[in-house]
Coordinates of C-alpha atoms and ligand atoms in Angstrom, one line a residue:
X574 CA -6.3 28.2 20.8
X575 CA -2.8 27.6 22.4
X576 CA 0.3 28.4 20.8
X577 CA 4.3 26.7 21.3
X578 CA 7.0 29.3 20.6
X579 CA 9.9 27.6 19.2
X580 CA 12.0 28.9 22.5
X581 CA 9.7 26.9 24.6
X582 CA 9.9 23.9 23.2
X583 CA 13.0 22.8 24.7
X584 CA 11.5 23.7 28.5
X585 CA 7.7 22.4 27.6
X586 CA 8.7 18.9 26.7
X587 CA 11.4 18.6 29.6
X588 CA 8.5 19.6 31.9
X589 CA 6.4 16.8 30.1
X590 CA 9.3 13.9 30.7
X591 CA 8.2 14.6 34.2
X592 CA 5.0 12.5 33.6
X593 CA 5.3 10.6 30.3
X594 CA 8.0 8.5 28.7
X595 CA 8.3 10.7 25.9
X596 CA 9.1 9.7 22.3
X597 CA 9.6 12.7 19.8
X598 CA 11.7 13.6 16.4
X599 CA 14.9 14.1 17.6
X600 CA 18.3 14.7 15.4
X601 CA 20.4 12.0 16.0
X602 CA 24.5 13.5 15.6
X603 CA 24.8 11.8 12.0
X604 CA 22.3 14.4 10.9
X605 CA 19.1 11.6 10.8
X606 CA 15.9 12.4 11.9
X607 CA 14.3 9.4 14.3
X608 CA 11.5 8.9 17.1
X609 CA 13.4 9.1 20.1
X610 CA 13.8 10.8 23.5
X611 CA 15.0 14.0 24.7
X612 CA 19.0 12.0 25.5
X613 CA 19.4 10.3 22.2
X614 CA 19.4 14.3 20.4
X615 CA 17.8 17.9 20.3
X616 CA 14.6 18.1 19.4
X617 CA 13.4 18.2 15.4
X618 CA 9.7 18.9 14.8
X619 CA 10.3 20.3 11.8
X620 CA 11.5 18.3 8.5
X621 CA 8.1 16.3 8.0
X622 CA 7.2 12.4 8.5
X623 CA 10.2 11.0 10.0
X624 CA 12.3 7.9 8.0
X625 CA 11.5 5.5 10.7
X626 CA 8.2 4.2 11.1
X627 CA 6.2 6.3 14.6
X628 CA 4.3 3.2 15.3
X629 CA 7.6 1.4 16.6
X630 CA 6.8 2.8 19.9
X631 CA 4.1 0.5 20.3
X632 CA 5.5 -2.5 18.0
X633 CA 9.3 -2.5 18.3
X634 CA 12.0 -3.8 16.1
X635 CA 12.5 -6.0 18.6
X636 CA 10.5 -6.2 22.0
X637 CA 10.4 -9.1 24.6
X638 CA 7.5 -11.2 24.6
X639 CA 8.6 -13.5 28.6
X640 CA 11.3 -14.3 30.1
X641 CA 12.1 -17.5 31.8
X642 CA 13.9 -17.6 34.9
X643 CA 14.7 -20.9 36.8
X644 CA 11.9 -22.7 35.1
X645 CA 9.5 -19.8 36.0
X646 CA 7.6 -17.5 33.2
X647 CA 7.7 -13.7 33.6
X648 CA 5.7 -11.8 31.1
X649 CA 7.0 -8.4 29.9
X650 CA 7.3 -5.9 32.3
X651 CA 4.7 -2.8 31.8
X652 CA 5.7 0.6 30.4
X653 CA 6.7 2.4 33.6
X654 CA 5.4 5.8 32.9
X655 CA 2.6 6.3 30.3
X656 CA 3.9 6.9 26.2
X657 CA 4.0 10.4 25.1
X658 CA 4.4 9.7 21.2
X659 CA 5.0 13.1 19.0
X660 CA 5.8 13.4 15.6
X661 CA 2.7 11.6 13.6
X662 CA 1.7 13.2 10.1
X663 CA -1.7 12.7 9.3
X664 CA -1.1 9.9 7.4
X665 CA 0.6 8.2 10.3
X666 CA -2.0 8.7 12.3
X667 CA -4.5 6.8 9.3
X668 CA -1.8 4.2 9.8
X669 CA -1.9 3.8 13.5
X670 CA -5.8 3.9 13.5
X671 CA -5.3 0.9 10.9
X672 CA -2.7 -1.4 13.1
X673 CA -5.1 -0.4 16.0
X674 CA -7.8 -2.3 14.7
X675 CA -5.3 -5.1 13.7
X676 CA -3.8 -6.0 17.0
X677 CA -6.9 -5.6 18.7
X678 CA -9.0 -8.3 16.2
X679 CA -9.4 -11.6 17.4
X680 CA -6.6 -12.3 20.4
X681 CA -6.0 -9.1 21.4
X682 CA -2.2 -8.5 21.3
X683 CA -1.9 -7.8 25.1
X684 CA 2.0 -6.7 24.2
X685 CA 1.2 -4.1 21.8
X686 CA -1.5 -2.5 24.2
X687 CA 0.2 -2.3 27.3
X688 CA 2.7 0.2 25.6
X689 CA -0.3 1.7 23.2
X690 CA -3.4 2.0 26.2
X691 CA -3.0 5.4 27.7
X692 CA -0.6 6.9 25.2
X693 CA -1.0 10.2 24.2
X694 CA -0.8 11.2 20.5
X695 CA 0.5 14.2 19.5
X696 CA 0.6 14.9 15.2
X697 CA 2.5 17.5 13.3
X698 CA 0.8 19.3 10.3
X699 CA 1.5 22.9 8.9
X700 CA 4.7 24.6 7.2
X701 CA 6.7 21.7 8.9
X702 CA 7.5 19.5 6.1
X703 CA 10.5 19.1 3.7
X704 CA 11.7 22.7 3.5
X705 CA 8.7 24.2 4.5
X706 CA 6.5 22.5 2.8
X707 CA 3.4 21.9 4.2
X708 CA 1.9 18.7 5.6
X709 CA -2.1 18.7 5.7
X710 CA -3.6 19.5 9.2
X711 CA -5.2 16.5 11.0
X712 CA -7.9 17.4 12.3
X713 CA -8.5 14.6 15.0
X714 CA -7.9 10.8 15.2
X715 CA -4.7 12.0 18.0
X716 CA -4.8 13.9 21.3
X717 CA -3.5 17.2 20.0
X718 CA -1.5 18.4 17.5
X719 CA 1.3 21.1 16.7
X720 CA 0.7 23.4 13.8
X721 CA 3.3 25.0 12.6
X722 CA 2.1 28.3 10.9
X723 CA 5.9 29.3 9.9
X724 CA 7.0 30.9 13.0
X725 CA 5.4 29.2 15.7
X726 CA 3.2 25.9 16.5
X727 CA -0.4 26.2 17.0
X728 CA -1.4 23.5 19.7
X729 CA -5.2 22.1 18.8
X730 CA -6.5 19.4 21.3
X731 CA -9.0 16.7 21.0
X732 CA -9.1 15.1 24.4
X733 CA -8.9 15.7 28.1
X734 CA -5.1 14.5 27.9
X735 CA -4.1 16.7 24.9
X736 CA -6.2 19.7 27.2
X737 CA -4.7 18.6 29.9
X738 CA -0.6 18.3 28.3
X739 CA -1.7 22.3 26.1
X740 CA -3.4 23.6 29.5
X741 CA -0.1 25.8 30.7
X742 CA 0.5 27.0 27.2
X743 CA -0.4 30.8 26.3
X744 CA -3.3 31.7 24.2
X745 CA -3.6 33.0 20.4
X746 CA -5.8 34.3 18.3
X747 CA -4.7 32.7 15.1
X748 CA -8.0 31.5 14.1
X749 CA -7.2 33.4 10.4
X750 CA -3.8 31.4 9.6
X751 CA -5.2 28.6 10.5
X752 CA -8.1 28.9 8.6
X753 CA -5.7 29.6 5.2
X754 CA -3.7 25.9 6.2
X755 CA -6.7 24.6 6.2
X756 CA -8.2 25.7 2.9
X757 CA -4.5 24.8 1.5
X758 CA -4.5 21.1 3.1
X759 CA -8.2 20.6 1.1
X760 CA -5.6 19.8 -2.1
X761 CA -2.7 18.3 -0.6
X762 CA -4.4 15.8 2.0
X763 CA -5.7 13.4 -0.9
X764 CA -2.5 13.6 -3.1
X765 CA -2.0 10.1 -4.3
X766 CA -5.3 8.4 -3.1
X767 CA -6.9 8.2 -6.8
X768 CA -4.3 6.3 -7.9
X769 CA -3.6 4.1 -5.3
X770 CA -7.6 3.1 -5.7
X771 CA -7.1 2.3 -9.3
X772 CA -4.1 0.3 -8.6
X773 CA -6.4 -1.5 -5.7
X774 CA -8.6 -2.0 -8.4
X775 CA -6.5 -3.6 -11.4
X776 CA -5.1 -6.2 -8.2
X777 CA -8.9 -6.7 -7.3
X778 CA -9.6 -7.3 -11.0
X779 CA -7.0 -10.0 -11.6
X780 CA -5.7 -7.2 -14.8
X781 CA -1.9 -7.3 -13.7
X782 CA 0.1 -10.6 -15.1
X783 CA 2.8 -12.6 -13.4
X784 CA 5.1 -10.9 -16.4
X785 CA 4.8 -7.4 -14.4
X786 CA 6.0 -9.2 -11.1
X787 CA 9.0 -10.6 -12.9
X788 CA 9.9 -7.3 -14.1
X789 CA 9.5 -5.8 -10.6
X790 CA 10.6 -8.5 -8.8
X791 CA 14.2 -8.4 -10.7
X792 CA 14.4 -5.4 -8.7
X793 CA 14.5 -6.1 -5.6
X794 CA 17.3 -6.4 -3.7
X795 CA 16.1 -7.7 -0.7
X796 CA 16.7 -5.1 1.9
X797 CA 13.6 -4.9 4.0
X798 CA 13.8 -1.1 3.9
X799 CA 10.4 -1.0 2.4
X800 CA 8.7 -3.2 5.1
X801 CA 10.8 -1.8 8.2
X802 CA 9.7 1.5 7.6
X803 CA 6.4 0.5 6.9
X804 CA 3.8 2.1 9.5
X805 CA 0.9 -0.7 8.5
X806 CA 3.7 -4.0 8.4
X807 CA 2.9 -5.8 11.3
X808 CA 4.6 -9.3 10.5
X809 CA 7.4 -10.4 13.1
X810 CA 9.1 -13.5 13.6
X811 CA 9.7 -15.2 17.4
X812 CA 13.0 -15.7 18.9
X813 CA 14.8 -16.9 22.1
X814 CA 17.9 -15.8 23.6
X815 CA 19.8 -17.5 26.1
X816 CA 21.4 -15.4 28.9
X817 CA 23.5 -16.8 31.7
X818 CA 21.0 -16.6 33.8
X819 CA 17.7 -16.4 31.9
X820 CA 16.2 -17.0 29.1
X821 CA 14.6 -14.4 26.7
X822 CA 11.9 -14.9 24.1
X823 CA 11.4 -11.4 22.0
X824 CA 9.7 -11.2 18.7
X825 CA 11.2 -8.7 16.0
X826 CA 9.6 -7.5 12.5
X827 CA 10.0 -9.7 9.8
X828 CA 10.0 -9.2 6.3
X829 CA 7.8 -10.4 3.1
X830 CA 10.3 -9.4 0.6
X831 CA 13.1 -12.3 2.2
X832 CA 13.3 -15.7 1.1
X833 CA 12.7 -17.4 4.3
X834 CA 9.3 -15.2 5.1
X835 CA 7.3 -18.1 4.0
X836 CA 9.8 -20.9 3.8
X837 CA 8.2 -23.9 5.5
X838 CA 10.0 -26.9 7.7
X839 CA 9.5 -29.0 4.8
X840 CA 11.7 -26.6 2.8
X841 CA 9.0 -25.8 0.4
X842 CA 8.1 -21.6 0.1
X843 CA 5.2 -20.7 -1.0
X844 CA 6.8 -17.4 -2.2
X845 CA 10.0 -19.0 -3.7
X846 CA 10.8 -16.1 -6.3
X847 CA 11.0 -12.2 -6.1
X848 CA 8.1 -11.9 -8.5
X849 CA 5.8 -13.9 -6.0
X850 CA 7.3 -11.9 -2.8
X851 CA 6.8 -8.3 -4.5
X852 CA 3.8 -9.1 -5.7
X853 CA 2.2 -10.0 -2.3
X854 CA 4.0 -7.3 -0.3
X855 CA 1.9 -5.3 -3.2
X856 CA -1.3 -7.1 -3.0
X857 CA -1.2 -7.6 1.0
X858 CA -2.1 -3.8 1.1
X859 CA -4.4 -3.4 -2.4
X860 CA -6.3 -6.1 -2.7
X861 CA -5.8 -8.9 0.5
X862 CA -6.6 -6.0 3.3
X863 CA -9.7 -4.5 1.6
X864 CA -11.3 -7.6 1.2
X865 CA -10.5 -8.2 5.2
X866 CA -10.5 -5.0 6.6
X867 CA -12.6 -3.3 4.1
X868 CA -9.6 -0.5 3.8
X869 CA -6.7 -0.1 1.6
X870 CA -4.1 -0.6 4.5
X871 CA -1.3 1.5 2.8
X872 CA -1.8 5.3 3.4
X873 CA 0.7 6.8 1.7
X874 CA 2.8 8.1 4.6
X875 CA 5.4 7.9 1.6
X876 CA 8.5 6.0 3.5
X877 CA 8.7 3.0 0.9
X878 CA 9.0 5.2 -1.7
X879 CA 11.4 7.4 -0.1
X880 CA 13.6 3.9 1.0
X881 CA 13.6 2.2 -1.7
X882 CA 17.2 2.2 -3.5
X883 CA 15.4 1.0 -6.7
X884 CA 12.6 2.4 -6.8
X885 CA 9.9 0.1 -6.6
X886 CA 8.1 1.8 -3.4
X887 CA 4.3 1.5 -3.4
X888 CA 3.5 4.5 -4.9
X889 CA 5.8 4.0 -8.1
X890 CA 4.7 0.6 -8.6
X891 CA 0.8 1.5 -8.6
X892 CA 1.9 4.5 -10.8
X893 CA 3.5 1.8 -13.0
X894 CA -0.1 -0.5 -13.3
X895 CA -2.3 2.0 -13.6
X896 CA -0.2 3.1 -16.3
X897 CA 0.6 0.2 -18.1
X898 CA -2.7 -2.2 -17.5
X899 CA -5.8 0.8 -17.6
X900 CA -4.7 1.9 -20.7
X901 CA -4.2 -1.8 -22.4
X902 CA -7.9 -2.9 -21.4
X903 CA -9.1 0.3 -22.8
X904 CA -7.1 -0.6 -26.2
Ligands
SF4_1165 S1 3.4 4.3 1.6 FE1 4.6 2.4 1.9 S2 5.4 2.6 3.9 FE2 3.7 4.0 3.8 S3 1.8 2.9 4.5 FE3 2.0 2.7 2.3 S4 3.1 0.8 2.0 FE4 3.5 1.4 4.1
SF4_1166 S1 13.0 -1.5 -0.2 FE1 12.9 -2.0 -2.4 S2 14.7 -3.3 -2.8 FE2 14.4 -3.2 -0.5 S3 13.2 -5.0 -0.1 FE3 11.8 -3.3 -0.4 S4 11.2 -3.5 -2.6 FE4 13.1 -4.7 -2.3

């Protein structure tokens, strides 16, 4: 096993810009924690899943799509060096294995995989989280992943590229440690799944009325945060910009919890009210994606909860079903 001390980091992924275009959790100077590279701040592994969503290096807020110049059609230009993406929890990684699968269904969104083909993966799990918490090890699904036992960060790798990136790191015999994160990640890497089932289920049972919409609909204020952080939102809507000499089009993440999301020419919307827009931005996950993808497509990564400003993030809304509607049919 290979092993990061903390002061290497700095030097081992300086050496790494050198071959990859490298997106990490950096510490932006207004104290935020974001994906970015090594200029936009110093590097912040620790502090657990980062606000903004990790698969954004792959699906941008806003990315090109062509350009048009003088009547002739340009697609967008390739990544010029190859994605080094650090900074995915586990659950990230669920979600990225998720949007995977959905860009690549059907027309294969040739956009998303020229920035996600060849990209190397690299997760965080260990004593890394919120205070020191820890975050349950992977165990696979990236190309290697940083540890962190407290001290320093374990390196594990799972392909020839994460072999490849760990090769010039020192060795450790921490085979012990490790084994205690693992035995303590056994608990914490299903927190939350139960219920989020059992929501899945009263949606896929027709028990929650249009009342409880209402009710959590009135509380939305239509900020977006929940789907902009979202690792598993994949909606966007097209746009075209005019420059003097050019002319752009770029698509950028839209969002299910606006009034226009579904707004059609004929000015009728299909989800007119709050209660119909919460409710599928609900549903879309619980009940719509199992019955197409055969998976629940929200893993928990947390972020909607944590956004929120009313509180009416995934997690607290299933808590609020399988509160309210099991215990009414049991009645
Ligand atoms: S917890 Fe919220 S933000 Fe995270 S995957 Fe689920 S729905 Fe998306
Ligand atoms: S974060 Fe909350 S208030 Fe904002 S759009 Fe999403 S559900 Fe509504």
């Amino acid at each position: 096993m290979k092993v990061l001390y903390p002061e290497h980091i700095p030097a081992f992924f300086t050496a790494l810009a050198s071959r990859f275009e490298l997106r990490l959790p950096v510490m932006l100077s207004d104290g935020t924690r974001t994906i970015g590279s090594l200029e936009d701040g110093p590097i912040a592994l620790m502090g657990g899943a980062v606000p903004g969503k990790p698969t954004a290096a792959f699906f941008p807020q806003q990315g090109p799509v062509f350009t048009a110049v003088e009547g002739a059609v340009l697609p967008s230009s390739d990544q010029a060096n190859r994605l080094f993406v650090a900074g995915f929890t586990g659950r990230d990684i669920d979600c990225l294995r998720f949007i995977d699968r959905f860009f690549a269904d059907g027309w294969r969104d040739d956009i998303y995989f020229r920035q996600r083909a060849g990209a190397v993966i690299a997760g965080v799990s260990g004593y890394c989280g919120p205070g020191g918490a820890l975050l349950p090890l992977i165990g696979g699904g990236c190309d290697l992943e940083f540890v962190c036992d407290g001290k320093c960060w374990l390196v594990l790798t799972y392909s020839q590229a994460g072999e490849g990136i760990a090769a010039e790191l020192p060795d450790t015999d921490a085979e012990e440690v490790l084994h205690q994160i693992r035995i303590e990640s056994l608990t914490a890497a299903n927190e939350g799944d139960e219920l989020i089932q059992r929501a899945s289920q009263l949606l896929r049972a027709n028990r929650v009325p249009d009342s409880f919409w209402s009710e959590i609909g009135d509380r939305c204020i239509s900020c977006t945060g929940c789907n902009l952080a979202c690792p598993t939102c994949t909606c966007f809507g097209v746009q075209d910009w005019r420059y003097a000499n050019n002319i752009e089009r770029s698509r950028m993440w839209d969002s299910c919890q606006l009034d226009g999301f579904m707004r059609e020419a004929s000015g009728h919307n299909p989800l007119g009210s709050e209660a119909l827009r919460t409710r599928r931005r609900i549903h879309h996950k619980l009940a719509a994606d199992p019955e197409r993808w055969g998976e629940i497509s929200c893993f928990l990564c947390g972020r909607c909860d944590v956004v929120c400003p009313t509180g009416i993030g995934i997690l607290a809304v299933a808590m609020e079903m399988v509160d309210r509607f099991e215990q009414e049919t049991i009645r």
